[in-house]
CSV table of C-alpha atoms in Angstrom, one decimal:
chain,number,residue,atom,x,y,z
S,14,MET,CA,0.0,0.0,0.0
S,15,PHE,CA,1.2,3.5,-1.0
S,16,PHE,CA,0.2,5.1,2.3
S,17,GLU,CA,1.5,2.2,4.4
S,18,ALA,CA,4.9,2.4,2.7
S,19,TYR,CA,5.0,6.1,3.3
S,20,ILE,CA,4.4,6.0,7.0
S,21,LYS,CA,7.0,3.2,7.4
S,22,GLN,CA,9.5,5.3,5.5
S,23,GLN,CA,8.8,8.5,7.5
S,24,SER,CA,8.4,6.9,11.0
S,25,ASN,CA,12.0,7.5,12.2
S,26,ARG,CA,12.0,11.1,11.0
S,27,ILE,CA,8.7,11.9,12.7
S,28,ASP,CA,9.8,10.1,15.9
S,29,GLU,CA,12.8,12.3,16.1
S,30,VAL,CA,10.6,15.4,15.7
S,31,ILE,CA,8.3,14.3,18.5
S,32,ALA,CA,11.2,13.2,20.8
S,33,SER,CA,12.8,16.6,20.4
S,34,TYR,CA,10.1,18.1,22.6
S,35,TYR,CA,11.0,16.0,25.6
S,36,ASP,CA,13.6,18.2,27.1
S,37,LYS,CA,15.7,17.1,30.0
S,38,GLY,CA,14.9,18.5,33.4
S,39,GLU,CA,17.2,20.7,35.4
S,40,ILE,CA,17.4,18.0,38.1
S,41,PRO,CA,18.2,14.3,37.5
S,42,ASP,CA,15.2,13.1,39.5
S,43,ILE,CA,12.9,15.2,37.2
S,44,ASP,CA,14.3,13.2,34.3
S,45,LEU,CA,13.8,10.0,36.2
S,46,TYR,CA,10.2,10.6,37.3
S,47,LEU,CA,8.9,12.6,34.3
S,48,TYR,CA,10.8,13.1,31.1
S,49,GLU,CA,12.3,9.7,30.7
S,50,PRO,CA,9.0,7.8,31.4
S,51,LEU,CA,7.1,10.0,29.0
S,52,ALA,CA,9.8,9.8,26.3
S,53,GLY,CA,9.8,6.0,26.7
S,54,PHE,CA,6.0,5.8,26.4
S,55,SER,CA,6.0,8.0,23.4
S,56,ALA,CA,8.9,6.1,21.7
S,57,ASN,CA,6.8,3.0,21.8
S,58,GLY,CA,4.5,4.7,19.3
S,59,GLY,CA,2.0,3.5,16.8
S,60,LYS,CA,2.0,4.2,13.1
S,61,ARG,CA,2.2,8.0,13.7
S,62,HIS,CA,-0.4,8.6,11.0
S,63,ARG,CA,-1.8,11.7,12.7
S,64,PRO,CA,1.3,13.9,12.5
S,65,LEU,CA,2.1,12.6,9.0
S,66,ILE,CA,-1.3,13.4,7.5
S,67,CYS,CA,-1.1,16.9,9.1
S,68,GLU,CA,2.1,17.5,7.1
S,69,LEU,CA,0.5,15.9,4.0
S,70,ALA,CA,-2.5,18.2,4.2
S,71,CYS,CA,-0.1,21.2,4.3
S,72,GLY,CA,1.6,20.0,1.1
S,73,ALA,CA,-1.7,19.1,-0.6
S,74,VAL,CA,-2.8,22.7,-0.5
S,75,GLY,CA,0.5,24.0,-1.8
S,76,GLY,CA,2.3,24.7,1.4
S,77,ASP,CA,5.7,23.5,2.8
S,78,PRO,CA,5.0,20.3,4.8
S,79,ASP,CA,8.0,21.1,7.1
S,80,ARG,CA,6.1,24.2,8.4
S,81,ALA,CA,3.5,21.9,9.8
S,82,SER,CA,5.9,19.7,11.8
S,83,ALA,CA,5.5,21.5,15.2
S,84,ALA,CA,1.7,21.4,14.9
S,85,ALA,CA,1.8,17.8,13.8
S,86,ALA,CA,3.9,17.0,16.9
S,87,ALA,CA,1.4,18.8,19.1
S,88,ILE,CA,-1.4,16.5,17.9
S,89,GLU,CA,0.8,13.5,18.6
S,90,HIS,CA,1.5,14.9,22.1
S,91,PHE,CA,-2.2,15.0,22.7
S,92,HIS,CA,-2.5,11.4,21.5
S,93,THR,CA,0.1,10.4,24.0
S,94,ALA,CA,-1.7,12.2,26.9
S,95,ALA,CA,-5.0,10.7,25.9
S,96,LEU,CA,-3.6,7.1,25.8
S,97,ILE,CA,-1.9,7.5,29.2
S,98,HIS,CA,-5.1,8.9,30.8
S,99,ASP,CA,-7.4,6.5,28.9
S,100,ASP,CA,-5.4,3.5,30.2
S,101,ILE,CA,-6.0,4.6,33.7
S,102,ALA,CA,-9.7,5.2,33.2
S,103,ASP,CA,-10.1,1.8,31.6
S,104,GLU,CA,-7.9,0.0,34.0
S,105,SER,CA,-5.9,-1.4,31.1
S,106,THR,CA,-2.8,-3.5,31.5
S,107,LEU,CA,-1.0,-3.4,28.2
S,108,ARG,CA,-0.2,-0.7,25.7
S,109,ARG,CA,1.5,-1.8,22.5
S,110,GLY,CA,2.9,-4.9,24.2
S,111,ILE,CA,4.3,-3.5,27.4
S,112,PRO,CA,2.7,-2.6,30.7
S,113,CYS,CA,0.8,0.6,30.8
S,114,LEU,CA,2.5,3.6,32.2
S,115,HIS,CA,0.4,3.7,35.4
S,116,LEU,CA,1.5,0.1,36.1
S,117,SER,CA,5.2,0.6,35.4
S,118,GLN,CA,5.5,4.1,37.1
S,119,GLY,CA,2.5,4.3,39.4
S,120,GLU,CA,-0.8,6.1,38.8
S,121,GLY,CA,0.4,9.5,40.2
S,122,LEU,CA,3.4,9.7,38.0
S,123,ALA,CA,1.5,8.5,34.9
S,124,ILE,CA,-1.1,11.2,35.4
S,125,ASN,CA,1.6,13.7,35.8
S,126,ALA,CA,3.4,12.6,32.6
S,127,GLY,CA,0.1,12.8,30.7
S,128,ASP,CA,-0.4,16.3,32.0
S,129,LEU,CA,3.0,17.3,30.6
S,130,ALA,CA,2.1,15.9,27.2
S,131,LEU,CA,-1.0,18.0,27.3
S,132,SER,CA,1.0,21.1,28.0
S,133,LEU,CA,3.2,20.4,25.0
S,134,VAL,CA,0.1,20.6,22.7
S,135,THR,CA,0.0,24.3,23.1
S,136,GLY,CA,3.7,24.7,23.9
S,137,SER,CA,4.9,23.1,20.6
S,138,VAL,CA,2.8,25.6,18.6
S,139,LEU,CA,3.6,28.7,20.6
S,140,SER,CA,7.4,28.0,20.4
S,141,ASP,CA,7.3,27.5,16.6
S,142,GLU,CA,9.2,30.4,15.0
S,143,ARG,CA,8.1,29.4,11.5
S,144,LEU,CA,4.4,30.4,12.1
S,145,ASP,CA,3.2,33.9,12.4
S,146,ASP,CA,1.0,34.9,15.3
S,147,THR,CA,-2.3,34.9,13.3
S,148,THR,CA,-1.7,31.3,12.1
S,149,LYS,CA,-0.7,30.2,15.6
S,150,ILE,CA,-4.0,31.5,17.0
S,151,ARG,CA,-6.0,29.7,14.3
S,152,VAL,CA,-4.1,26.5,15.0
S,153,LEU,CA,-4.5,26.8,18.8
S,154,LYS,CA,-8.2,27.3,18.4
S,155,GLU,CA,-8.4,24.1,16.4
S,156,LEU,CA,-6.4,22.2,19.0
S,157,VAL,CA,-8.6,23.5,21.9
S,158,LEU,CA,-11.7,22.4,20.0
S,159,MET,CA,-10.1,19.0,19.3
S,160,THR,CA,-9.3,18.6,23.0
S,161,THR,CA,-12.8,19.6,24.0
S,162,ARG,CA,-14.5,17.2,21.6
S,163,THR,CA,-12.3,14.3,22.6
S,164,ILE,CA,-13.0,14.9,26.3
S,165,GLU,CA,-16.8,15.0,25.5
S,166,GLY,CA,-16.6,11.7,23.7
S,167,GLN,CA,-14.6,10.2,26.6
S,168,ALA,CA,-17.2,11.3,29.0
S,169,LEU,CA,-19.9,9.5,27.1
S,170,ASP,CA,-17.7,6.3,26.7
S,171,ILE,CA,-16.9,6.2,30.4
S,172,GLY,CA,-20.3,7.3,31.6
S,173,TRP,CA,-22.2,4.7,29.5
S,174,ALA,CA,-20.0,1.9,30.9
S,175,ARG,CA,-20.3,3.2,34.5
S,176,ASP,CA,-24.1,3.3,34.3
S,177,ARG,CA,-24.3,0.0,32.4
S,178,ARG,CA,-26.2,1.7,29.6
S,179,PHE,CA,-27.3,-0.7,26.9
S,180,ASP,CA,-30.2,1.5,25.6
S,181,LEU,CA,-27.9,3.1,23.0
S,182,SER,CA,-28.5,3.6,19.3
S,183,ILE,CA,-26.1,3.5,16.4
S,184,GLU,CA,-26.4,7.3,16.2
S,185,ASP,CA,-25.4,7.5,19.9
S,186,TYR,CA,-22.2,5.5,19.1
S,187,LEU,CA,-21.4,7.7,16.1
S,188,VAL,CA,-21.7,10.9,18.2
S,189,MET,CA,-19.4,9.4,20.8
S,190,ALA,CA,-16.8,8.0,18.5
S,191,THR,CA,-16.7,11.1,16.3
S,192,ARG,CA,-16.0,13.3,19.3
S,193,LYS,CA,-13.6,10.9,21.0
S,194,THR,CA,-11.6,9.7,18.1
S,195,ALA,CA,-12.5,11.1,14.7
S,196,HIS,CA,-11.6,14.8,15.3
S,197,TYR,CA,-8.1,14.2,16.7
S,198,SER,CA,-7.3,11.1,14.6
S,199,GLY,CA,-8.3,12.7,11.3
S,200,GLY,CA,-10.3,15.9,11.1
S,201,THR,CA,-8.1,18.2,13.1
S,202,PRO,CA,-4.7,17.0,11.7
S,203,LEU,CA,-5.9,17.6,8.1
S,204,ALA,CA,-7.6,21.0,9.0
S,205,VAL,CA,-4.5,22.2,10.8
S,206,GLY,CA,-2.2,21.2,8.0
S,207,ALA,CA,-4.4,22.9,5.4
S,208,ILE,CA,-4.5,26.1,7.5
S,209,ILE,CA,-0.7,26.2,7.8
S,210,GLY,CA,-0.4,25.5,4.1
S,211,GLY,CA,-2.6,28.5,3.2
S,212,GLY,CA,-5.6,26.5,2.0
S,213,THR,CA,-8.9,28.3,1.5
S,214,ASP,CA,-11.7,27.9,4.1
S,215,ALA,CA,-13.6,25.7,1.8
S,216,VAL,CA,-10.7,23.3,1.2
S,217,VAL,CA,-9.9,23.3,5.0
S,218,GLU,CA,-13.5,22.1,5.6
S,219,ILE,CA,-13.4,19.5,2.9
S,220,LEU,CA,-10.2,18.1,4.3
S,221,ARG,CA,-11.7,18.2,7.8
S,222,ALA,CA,-14.7,16.2,6.7
S,223,TYR,CA,-12.5,13.7,4.9
S,224,GLY,CA,-10.4,13.3,8.1
S,225,ILE,CA,-13.4,12.9,10.3
S,226,ALA,CA,-14.8,10.1,8.0
S,227,CYS,CA,-11.4,8.4,7.9
S,228,GLY,CA,-10.9,8.9,11.7
S,229,LEU,CA,-14.2,7.3,12.4
S,230,ALA,CA,-13.4,4.4,10.1
S,231,PHE,CA,-10.1,4.1,11.9
S,232,GLN,CA,-11.9,3.7,15.2
S,233,ILE,CA,-14.3,1.1,13.8
S,234,GLN,CA,-11.3,-0.7,12.3
S,235,ASP,CA,-9.6,-0.8,15.7
S,236,ASP,CA,-12.7,-2.1,17.3
S,237,LEU,CA,-12.9,-4.9,14.7
S,238,LEU,CA,-9.2,-5.8,15.1
S,239,ASN,CA,-9.6,-5.9,18.9
S,240,LEU,CA,-12.1,-8.7,18.5
S,241,VAL,CA,-10.9,-10.7,15.5
S,242,GLY,CA,-7.5,-9.4,14.6
S,243,VAL,CA,-4.5,-11.8,14.4
S,244,LYS,CA,-1.4,-10.0,13.4
S,245,GLU,CA,-2.9,-6.7,14.7
S,246,ALA,CA,-3.8,-8.2,18.0
S,247,ILE,CA,-0.2,-9.0,18.9
S,248,GLY,CA,1.0,-6.5,21.5
S,249,LYS,CA,-2.5,-5.4,22.4
S,250,ASP,CA,-5.0,-6.4,25.0
S,251,PHE,CA,-6.9,-8.8,22.7
S,252,ARG,CA,-10.6,-8.5,23.1
S,253,SER,CA,-10.1,-6.0,26.0
S,254,ASP,CA,-13.1,-4.0,24.6
S,255,ILE,CA,-15.3,-6.8,25.9
S,256,THR,CA,-13.6,-6.9,29.3
S,257,GLU,CA,-14.0,-3.1,29.5
S,258,GLY,CA,-17.6,-3.2,28.4
S,259,LYS,CA,-16.9,-0.9,25.5
S,260,ARG,CA,-20.0,0.3,23.6
S,261,THR,CA,-18.5,-0.1,20.2
S,262,LEU,CA,-20.5,0.0,16.9
S,263,ILE,CA,-20.3,-3.8,16.8
S,264,ALA,CA,-21.6,-4.2,20.4
S,265,VAL,CA,-24.3,-1.6,20.0
S,266,HIS,CA,-25.5,-3.2,16.7
S,267,ALA,CA,-25.5,-6.7,18.3
S,268,LEU,CA,-27.4,-5.4,21.4
S,269,GLN,CA,-30.1,-4.1,19.1
S,270,HIS,CA,-30.3,-7.1,16.7
S,271,SER,CA,-29.2,-10.3,18.6
S,272,PRO,CA,-31.8,-12.6,20.3
S,273,GLN,CA,-29.0,-13.1,22.8
S,274,SER,CA,-28.7,-9.4,23.7
S,275,ASN,CA,-29.3,-10.0,27.4
S,276,GLU,CA,-26.5,-12.6,27.5
S,277,LEU,CA,-24.2,-10.2,25.6
S,278,ALA,CA,-25.1,-7.3,28.0
S,279,ALA,CA,-24.2,-9.6,31.0
S,280,ILE,CA,-20.8,-10.4,29.5
S,281,LEU,CA,-20.1,-6.8,28.8
S,282,SER,CA,-21.0,-5.9,32.4
S,283,SER,CA,-18.9,-8.7,34.0
S,284,HIS,CA,-15.4,-7.4,33.2
S,285,THR,CA,-14.5,-11.0,32.4
S,286,THR,CA,-11.1,-12.0,31.0
S,287,THR,CA,-12.0,-15.6,30.6
S,288,PRO,CA,-11.3,-16.7,27.0
S,289,THR,CA,-14.4,-18.8,26.6
S,290,MET,CA,-16.6,-15.9,27.7
S,291,LEU,CA,-14.8,-13.5,25.4
S,292,SER,CA,-15.3,-15.9,22.5
S,293,CYS,CA,-18.9,-16.3,23.4
S,294,ALA,CA,-19.4,-12.5,23.1
S,295,VAL,CA,-17.7,-12.4,19.7
S,296,GLU,CA,-19.9,-15.3,18.5
S,297,ILE,CA,-23.0,-13.5,19.5
S,298,MET,CA,-21.8,-10.4,17.6
S,299,GLN,CA,-20.9,-12.5,14.6
S,300,ASP,CA,-24.2,-14.3,14.5
S,301,ALA,CA,-26.0,-10.9,14.7
S,302,GLY,CA,-24.1,-9.8,11.6
S,303,SER,CA,-22.6,-7.0,13.6
S,304,LEU,CA,-19.0,-7.5,12.5
S,305,ASP,CA,-20.0,-7.4,8.9
S,306,PHE,CA,-22.2,-4.3,9.5
S,307,ALA,CA,-19.4,-2.4,11.1
S,308,ARG,CA,-16.9,-3.4,8.4
S,309,ASP,CA,-19.4,-2.3,5.6
S,310,TYR,CA,-20.2,0.9,7.4
S,311,ALA,CA,-16.5,1.9,7.7
S,312,ILE,CA,-15.8,1.0,4.1
S,313,GLY,CA,-18.8,3.1,3.0
S,314,LEU,CA,-17.5,6.0,5.0
S,315,VAL,CA,-14.1,6.1,3.5
S,316,ASN,CA,-15.3,5.5,-0.1
S,317,ARG,CA,-17.7,8.5,0.1
S,318,ALA,CA,-15.1,10.7,1.7
S,319,LYS,CA,-12.5,9.7,-0.9
S,320,ALA,CA,-14.8,10.7,-3.8
S,321,GLU,CA,-15.5,14.1,-2.3
S,322,LEU,CA,-11.8,14.8,-1.6
S,323,GLY,CA,-10.6,13.8,-5.0
S,324,ASN,CA,-12.4,16.7,-6.7
S,325,ALA,CA,-11.3,19.3,-4.2
S,326,LEU,CA,-7.5,19.2,-4.5
S,327,VAL,CA,-5.1,19.5,-7.5
S,328,ASP,CA,-3.1,16.4,-8.3
S,329,SER,CA,0.0,16.0,-6.3
S,330,ASP,CA,1.9,13.3,-4.4
S,331,CYS,CA,0.4,14.6,-1.1
S,332,LYS,CA,-3.1,14.2,-2.5
S,333,LYS,CA,-2.3,10.7,-3.7
S,334,LEU,CA,-1.0,9.8,-0.3
S,335,LEU,CA,-4.1,11.2,1.5
S,336,LEU,CA,-6.4,9.2,-0.8
S,337,SER,CA,-4.3,6.1,-0.3
S,338,MET,CA,-4.8,6.5,3.4
S,339,ALA,CA,-8.5,5.6,2.9
S,340,GLU,CA,-7.5,2.6,0.8
S,341,PHE,CA,-5.1,1.5,3.6
S,342,PHE,CA,-7.9,1.5,6.2
S,343,ILE,CA,-10.2,-0.5,3.9
S,344,ALA,CA,-7.5,-3.1,3.2
S,345,ARG,CA,-6.8,-3.7,6.9
S,346,MET,CA,-10.5,-4.6,7.5
S,347,ASN,CA,-10.7,-7.1,4.6
């Protein structure tokens, strides 16, 4: 895949950009208790698609992608903070194959490290000498809105689990997932990159919509792989979404359509880690057609978004890569 090859090629470079923001403290113990754990957590990164698509959006509207690198790093700092705090809220045990930061460092230091990553979201942009003040303000407004939307989505996700809510519709899920994931995983990176690149307001919004659609598909894809992934499940808490009682699109659809919805609700409420119980939940979802429904929904999202984006941008390598991103998401679900 074109996009997959690109992110592999660029991963070391973008890792170095992100790592450059983890300054050493003035006291060795500050390094020990803060900067080193945060740097180690960040270094165990994922595919880094968020910062890379921010740079690509800048180039796709005719700008210099390098000018977007600080803002791109800021979005990845937010992702780091969100993962650290999310792991604590979900009582997760593994993150990308190693113990979560709150288990290796303790909850207090993990929260503190996540707070530092959040401060870098604004700090990275404010300290960027390549951006004029007007552009910085526009970018910071985007990042504040992104943060707010993500926190809103997280509130729904946690609240529904706490209150054992199973009366949820597919639209409820889409509202939650769009806020929690789609803005910061797709919509905001592309909008910010286009703003820095000098794109028109209309193009910025087209790129934002494309990013939100792909970001939502990315979340649905992750939900699917958590249940039935093979290669992708390695290094993750396989089927942890069931243990944590996540109201994924797959679960919500099954709860609405399965004759065994009560049994599924009981499993989702039990926090079980027993493999047979986890398999039972997946079988219920499979029999209800929920995995196929989620897969088809995600594919439809990215295909529609891809068609709209194709007409909005002039041809360029950056445009080709952004369109290939949608194809990459579809391929991983098939």
